[in-house]
Amino acid sequence: MSPLSAPRPAADALDQLSSLHAVLVLSMLMNETGDEEQILHMAATAVPSLARCRLEGTYSAAHGWRDTTALLGSASVRGDIVRQLERVGGGGGGGELSLRGRPWAAAMPIRSRTGVLGHLILSGCGPVSNEERFLLSALTQQCGVALANTGLIARERALLAHAAASNAALARTVNRLERSMVVHDTLTRVAASSEGLEGIARALREVTGFAVAIEDRYGNLRVWDGPGQPSPYPKDPPERRERLLRQLAAEARPVRDRDRLVTVASPRQDVLAVLALCHVPEVVDDIVSVALEHGTTVLAMKLAQMRAIAEVELRVRRDLGEELLAGTDEAGALSRANALGYDLERPHRVVLVEGHTKNHDADAFLHAVRRRAKELDVGTLVLTKGGTVVILACAKPRWEDLRRTLLPDLGGGRCAISVGGACEHWREIPRSYREALLVLSLQRSTHFAKPVTAFDDLGFYRVLSSVGDFSELERFMRSMLGRLLDYDTLRSSELVKTLARFLDCGGNYDVTTKALFIGRSTLKYRLQRIRDLSGHDLNDPDTRLNLHLATRAWQTLAALSAADAIVNSVPAGPGENAEPPAPPE
Amino acid sequence: MLSKLTELGIGGIVLAPGDHICAFYHGAAGRDELLIPYVAEGLRTGEKCLCFVDVADREQMLEHLRPHVAELDTCVTSEQLHVFDFQHTYLRDGRFSQEEMFHFLEQHVGAAVRDEGFPLARAAGEMTWALETCPGVEQLCAYEAKINLFAPLYPQILLCLYDLERFTGDVIVDVLKTHPKVLIGNMVIENPFYVAPDEFLARYRTGG
């Protein structure tokens, strides 16, 4: 049987039950509403349909006064009611009130488990009936429950929202930490590996997703990793580049430069590289900056490491070169050669390169010689000694090619090359060095003005220098030139030099004057003095030959003496032979 | 009258022909959540559907229905679906008249099931017209009580929609007293103690 077909109660009872049913449904609606003000409004405005009274207003600590009639528009009336509520309610209960102009008034408390949430202020011609009071009590109780539920739900939602926000923040932190770990692990792996700058660029692109450029301090591209490499690679004007470097040094963090994020790696004052993420949008995840800064640290470490290795290798090469030239420390030479992975067993020859750049920059000159020697596969043992650059050459190229490639590097400077004889074993290197020095000395002092001269091409000078005992040669030289040498020593004249050049020039006056940069009359005067002092007849063929041989012997002995002085000199100190640092490759 | 139950279209709820039910919602979106599936289900099952909405919402109502109803335009042109606004129904001539409204319902609902061959008519009325400042709107509850007399006359379902954000508690209580069934959420609550129309009207007239 359906409820509608059940015997129906009497009219009053039915009306009471219908109203109670309405209150319960209203309660469901209030609970469904979820808005405290709407709940209060719904309950308050339902009063006239449940009881013969009117609503004067609602009052709650949370929402103050609302739905008030004109009577309660007065602040004094409201204040009076609040005082009465405090008095009659004690802890917040309800009861009858005294309200000016109203025969009857009462406060219906809106309760929850936590206490009284507010009151409905009612008025009428007389007290409401018990049935009406019951309905109003049910209404306010359901209102209180709905308010309490709404408050709980609001607090729950706030807690959930807070928890969700905390979880989201935590998730972001975890995500950031995980990504930081990836950045850290990736770059640390590169730092610990033997991968060079290419490895750093590749790792940084992997963790950021942006193309990476590593440039030198002037803006020249050293390494690029990623798509979109510009060609030709753009280079800022020097003034702009310097401004950027100053800004980077001042800010010590990534700086935006057009569509790039840029940092500078400067492990030492004279070593510098610029690291750039390219094609970067205006707004990026801050992990990108973290990765860039980490990458900069790794790059600085790598540069310092490469620099240290280069310096050690240079020092070892220089020491090896010194020992091979001096021929003194066989064990040391072998151990250093092994450390460098250098094959000492190849044939060598010593090559001296004398010259300078336009600005007389010794370091630049050494770097140029080293770079060109490497390019031509001449050798990698290059050092400075005795004011010249020494190459321990393991190949025999066309030495004119070495000089031809060097000259543009010198920017208008000069360059001469002296090549010692070949040595099949590295123990013979000192001999080759002595020969190269002899060539150098002859280049300086004789008509051997050719800028590239090899010991093997010296001719009679080579025979003279190969004599085992120089005493007989010196006696012969003294017998022919003794008086002239003494005169030159006494008067600081150049009679022997003049005679040597005159004979080298085949007795031609014009050629000799040009070679000596003197006038014809001066030459004639000097030749007459030579005849007078020596008593030799320069027109006699035998005398002329002996004099020519004697002047060659004089030049050879002088050159050998100079070479021996260098070979036997104390090894160069750091001031002379300190290797300038090579730029990292 | 047919006694076959019909799907309301909301939460699997079924109703019987002759049911008069009220539903409460919050705002226009809440109304559409009730009204659109209710009308769509009626159209799907071949029933006559009558909607009474605010004049500003009429065209919008049709657009909201379109994704849910196959061949909506056909339903409109064949007059299976009528969407009326207040000005031409409840508040015709600028006032509310119970007699004229019942006459209107007779014309449309009665004709639908009697002459047009529809098995059932389902009507849905947005009751916010009663909040307008027009003569006769105070007769809302009396009208709702009388609907209970009209509902059994035809195979029809009458759904009255009340916006909780606009109606006050006293109206809601009276509305609850005059409806045998209430739809709250996806649940129908029967009111065994609803006040019969004559009793309600007697009290209503005496201000009881």
PDB file of N, CA, C and O in Angstrom, chain A residues 167-202:
ATOM      1  N   ASN A 167      50.736  19.381  -1.370  1.00  0.00           N
ATOM      2  CA  ASN A 167      51.191  18.272  -2.218  1.00  0.00           C
ATOM      3  C   ASN A 167      51.741  18.787  -3.537  1.00  0.00           C
ATOM      4  O   ASN A 167      52.752  18.277  -4.028  1.00  0.00           O
ATOM      5  N   ALA A 168      51.024  19.783  -4.090  1.00  0.00           N
ATOM      6  CA  ALA A 168      51.488  20.330  -5.372  1.00  0.00           C
ATOM      7  C   ALA A 168      52.858  20.981  -5.190  1.00  0.00           C
ATOM      8  O   ALA A 168      53.752  20.811  -6.020  1.00  0.00           O
ATOM      9  N   ALA A 169      52.994  21.739  -4.067  1.00  0.00           N
ATOM     10  CA  ALA A 169      54.288  22.385  -3.804  1.00  0.00           C
ATOM     11  C   ALA A 169      55.377  21.331  -3.592  1.00  0.00           C
ATOM     12  O   ALA A 169      56.505  21.461  -4.085  1.00  0.00           O
ATOM     13  N   LEU A 170      54.980  20.277  -2.854  1.00  0.00           N
ATOM     14  CA  LEU A 170      55.940  19.204  -2.607  1.00  0.00           C
ATOM     15  C   LEU A 170      56.318  18.520  -3.918  1.00  0.00           C
ATOM     16  O   LEU A 170      57.499  18.217  -4.159  1.00  0.00           O
ATOM     17  N   ALA A 171      55.289  18.297  -4.745  1.00  0.00           N
ATOM     18  CA  ALA A 171      55.556  17.641  -6.039  1.00  0.00           C
ATOM     19  C   ALA A 171      56.481  18.510  -6.886  1.00  0.00           C
ATOM     20  O   ALA A 171      57.396  18.004  -7.539  1.00  0.00           O
ATOM     21  N   ARG A 172      56.219  19.836  -6.821  1.00  0.00           N
ATOM     22  CA  ARG A 172      57.087  20.736  -7.590  1.00  0.00           C
ATOM     23  C   ARG A 172      58.516  20.685  -7.047  1.00  0.00           C
ATOM     24  O   ARG A 172      59.486  20.654  -7.807  1.00  0.00           O
ATOM     25  N   THR A 173      58.614  20.648  -5.714  1.00  0.00           N
ATOM     26  CA  THR A 173      59.943  20.590  -5.102  1.00  0.00           C
ATOM     27  C   THR A 173      60.646  19.288  -5.473  1.00  0.00           C
ATOM     28  O   THR A 173      61.840  19.285  -5.823  1.00  0.00           O
ATOM     29  N   VAL A 174      59.881  18.176  -5.383  1.00  0.00           N
ATOM     30  CA  VAL A 174      60.475  16.876  -5.722  1.00  0.00           C
ATOM     31  C   VAL A 174      60.900  16.872  -7.189  1.00  0.00           C
ATOM     32  O   VAL A 174      62.002  16.435  -7.535  1.00  0.00           O
ATOM     33  N   ASN A 175      59.999  17.401  -8.032  1.00  0.00           N
ATOM     34  CA  ASN A 175      60.314  17.450  -9.461  1.00  0.00           C
ATOM     35  C   ASN A 175      61.572  18.277  -9.705  1.00  0.00           C
ATOM     36  O   ASN A 175      62.444  17.900 -10.486  1.00  0.00           O
ATOM     37  N   ARG A 176      61.617  19.400  -8.980  1.00  0.00           N
ATOM     38  CA  ARG A 176      62.781  20.275  -9.144  1.00  0.00           C
ATOM     39  C   ARG A 176      64.049  19.578  -8.650  1.00  0.00           C
ATOM     40  O   ARG A 176      65.106  19.668  -9.281  1.00  0.00           O
ATOM     41  N   LEU A 177      63.909  18.885  -7.502  1.00  0.00           N
ATOM     42  CA  LEU A 177      65.069  18.166  -6.971  1.00  0.00           C
ATOM     43  C   LEU A 177      65.510  17.064  -7.928  1.00  0.00           C
ATOM     44  O   LEU A 177      66.711  16.859  -8.155  1.00  0.00           O
ATOM     45  N   GLU A 178      64.503  16.357  -8.471  1.00  0.00           N
ATOM     46  CA  GLU A 178      64.849  15.277  -9.402  1.00  0.00           C
ATOM     47  C   GLU A 178      65.568  15.840 -10.626  1.00  0.00           C
ATOM     48  O   GLU A 178      66.569  15.285 -11.084  1.00  0.00           O
ATOM     49  N   ARG A 179      65.028  16.943 -11.116  1.00  0.00           N
ATOM     50  CA  ARG A 179      65.676  17.537 -12.289  1.00  0.00           C
ATOM     51  C   ARG A 179      67.053  18.084 -11.931  1.00  0.00           C
ATOM     52  O   ARG A 179      67.994  17.990 -12.717  1.00  0.00           O
ATOM     53  N   SER A 180      67.149  18.641 -10.712  1.00  0.00           N
ATOM     54  CA  SER A 180      68.462  19.121 -10.262  1.00  0.00           C
ATOM     55  C   SER A 180      69.444  17.962 -10.167  1.00  0.00           C
ATOM     56  O   SER A 180      70.626  18.098 -10.512  1.00  0.00           O
ATOM     57  N   MET A 181      68.916  16.818  -9.699  1.00  0.00           N
ATOM     58  CA  MET A 181      69.782  15.635  -9.592  1.00  0.00           C
ATOM     59  C   MET A 181      70.249  15.200 -10.979  1.00  0.00           C
ATOM     60  O   MET A 181      71.412  14.830 -11.167  1.00  0.00           O
ATOM     61  N   VAL A 182      69.322  15.241 -11.927  1.00  0.00           N
ATOM     62  CA  VAL A 182      69.689  14.859 -13.294  1.00  0.00           C
ATOM     63  C   VAL A 182      70.770  15.806 -13.819  1.00  0.00           C
ATOM     64  O   VAL A 182      71.777  15.373 -14.395  1.00  0.00           O
ATOM     65  N   VAL A 183      70.531  17.110 -13.567  1.00  0.00           N
ATOM     66  CA  VAL A 183      71.523  18.101 -13.996  1.00  0.00           C
ATOM     67  C   VAL A 183      72.864  17.831 -13.321  1.00  0.00           C
ATOM     68  O   VAL A 183      73.916  17.781 -13.977  1.00  0.00           O
ATOM     69  N   HIS A 184      72.781  17.616 -12.007  1.00  0.00           N
ATOM     70  CA  HIS A 184      74.006  17.391 -11.237  1.00  0.00           C
ATOM     71  C   HIS A 184      74.732  16.144 -11.738  1.00  0.00           C
ATOM     72  O   HIS A 184      75.940  16.176 -12.003  1.00  0.00           O
ATOM     73  N   ASP A 185      73.971  15.030 -11.875  1.00  0.00           N
ATOM     74  CA  ASP A 185      74.590  13.767 -12.284  1.00  0.00           C
ATOM     75  C   ASP A 185      75.201  13.881 -13.678  1.00  0.00           C
ATOM     76  O   ASP A 185      76.327  13.429 -13.921  1.00  0.00           O
ATOM     77  N   THR A 186      74.436  14.486 -14.581  1.00  0.00           N
ATOM     78  CA  THR A 186      74.907  14.566 -15.967  1.00  0.00           C
ATOM     79  C   THR A 186      76.191  15.386 -16.055  1.00  0.00           C
ATOM     80  O   THR A 186      77.172  14.963 -16.688  1.00  0.00           O
ATOM     81  N   LEU A 187      76.174  16.544 -15.410  1.00  0.00           N
ATOM     82  CA  LEU A 187      77.346  17.426 -15.523  1.00  0.00           C
ATOM     83  C   LEU A 187      78.519  16.912 -14.710  1.00  0.00           C
ATOM     84  O   LEU A 187      79.675  17.090 -15.107  1.00  0.00           O
ATOM     85  N   THR A 188      78.212  16.255 -13.579  1.00  0.00           N
ATOM     86  CA  THR A 188      79.304  15.678 -12.794  1.00  0.00           C
ATOM     87  C   THR A 188      79.974  14.557 -13.578  1.00  0.00           C
ATOM     88  O   THR A 188      81.207  14.415 -13.556  1.00  0.00           O
ATOM     89  N   ARG A 189      79.155  13.764 -14.287  1.00  0.00           N
ATOM     90  CA  ARG A 189      79.729  12.684 -15.106  1.00  0.00           C
ATOM     91  C   ARG A 189      80.671  13.283 -16.163  1.00  0.00           C
ATOM     92  O   ARG A 189      81.770  12.772 -16.385  1.00  0.00           O
ATOM     93  N   VAL A 190      80.243  14.373 -16.754  1.00  0.00           N
ATOM     94  CA  VAL A 190      81.088  15.003 -17.771  1.00  0.00           C
ATOM     95  C   VAL A 190      82.367  15.548 -17.138  1.00  0.00           C
ATOM     96  O   VAL A 190      83.460  15.407 -17.694  1.00  0.00           O
ATOM     97  N   ALA A 191      82.198  16.147 -15.947  1.00  0.00           N
ATOM     98  CA  ALA A 191      83.369  16.725 -15.279  1.00  0.00           C
ATOM     99  C   ALA A 191      84.403  15.656 -14.966  1.00  0.00           C
ATOM    100  O   ALA A 191      85.609  15.889 -15.055  1.00  0.00           O
ATOM    101  N   ALA A 192      83.898  14.450 -14.612  1.00  0.00           N
ATOM    102  CA  ALA A 192      84.827  13.389 -14.212  1.00  0.00           C
ATOM    103  C   ALA A 192      85.351  12.614 -15.408  1.00  0.00           C
ATOM    104  O   ALA A 192      86.279  11.816 -15.278  1.00  0.00           O
ATOM    105  N   SER A 193      84.763  12.823 -16.570  1.00  0.00           N
ATOM    106  CA  SER A 193      85.159  12.038 -17.742  1.00  0.00           C
ATOM    107  C   SER A 193      86.283  12.737 -18.483  1.00  0.00           C
ATOM    108  O   SER A 193      86.693  13.846 -18.132  1.00  0.00           O
ATOM    109  N   SER A 194      86.735  12.076 -19.536  1.00  0.00           N
ATOM    110  CA  SER A 194      87.794  12.673 -20.351  1.00  0.00           C
ATOM    111  C   SER A 194      87.196  13.484 -21.501  1.00  0.00           C
ATOM    112  O   SER A 194      87.925  13.950 -22.360  1.00  0.00           O
ATOM    113  N   GLU A 195      85.854  13.620 -21.479  1.00  0.00           N
ATOM    114  CA  GLU A 195      85.234  14.413 -22.542  1.00  0.00           C
ATOM    115  C   GLU A 195      85.648  15.875 -22.382  1.00  0.00           C
ATOM    116  O   GLU A 195      85.738  16.376 -21.273  1.00  0.00           O
ATOM    117  N   GLY A 196      85.881  16.509 -23.455  1.00  0.00           N
ATOM    118  CA  GLY A 196      86.340  17.891 -23.401  1.00  0.00           C
ATOM    119  C   GLY A 196      85.171  18.855 -23.388  1.00  0.00           C
ATOM    120  O   GLY A 196      84.098  18.560 -22.866  1.00  0.00           O
ATOM    121  N   LEU A 197      85.396  20.012 -24.006  1.00  0.00           N
ATOM    122  CA  LEU A 197      84.356  21.030 -24.031  1.00  0.00           C
ATOM    123  C   LEU A 197      83.127  20.533 -24.797  1.00  0.00           C
ATOM    124  O   LEU A 197      82.000  20.924 -24.487  1.00  0.00           O
ATOM    125  N   GLU A 198      83.350  19.660 -25.782  1.00  0.00           N
ATOM    126  CA  GLU A 198      82.219  19.104 -26.543  1.00  0.00           C
ATOM    127  C   GLU A 198      81.290  18.333 -25.614  1.00  0.00           C
ATOM    128  O   GLU A 198      80.059  18.401 -25.744  1.00  0.00           O
ATOM    129  N   GLY A 199      81.869  17.594 -24.669  1.00  0.00           N
ATOM    130  CA  GLY A 199      81.065  16.819 -23.720  1.00  0.00           C
ATOM    131  C   GLY A 199      80.229  17.721 -22.842  1.00  0.00           C
ATOM    132  O   GLY A 199      79.060  17.438 -22.565  1.00  0.00           O
ATOM    133  N   ILE A 200      80.800  18.830 -22.401  1.00  0.00           N
ATOM    134  CA  ILE A 200      80.052  19.774 -21.554  1.00  0.00           C
ATOM    135  C   ILE A 200      78.892  20.368 -22.343  1.00  0.00           C
ATOM    136  O   ILE A 200      77.760  20.443 -21.859  1.00  0.00           O
ATOM    137  N   ALA A 201      79.160  20.773 -23.574  1.00  0.00           N
ATOM    138  CA  ALA A 201      78.101  21.372 -24.396  1.00  0.00           C
ATOM    139  C   ALA A 201      76.979  20.362 -24.634  1.00  0.00           C
ATOM    140  O   ALA A 201      75.798  20.694 -24.539  1.00  0.00           O
ATOM    141  N   ARG A 202      77.355  19.129 -24.920  1.00  0.00           N
ATOM    142  CA  ARG A 202      76.343  18.110 -25.212  1.00  0.00           C
ATOM    143  C   ARG A 202      75.486  17.843 -23.960  1.00  0.00           C
ATOM    144  O   ARG A 202      74.253  17.763 -24.033  1.00  0.00           O
TER     145      ARG A 202
END
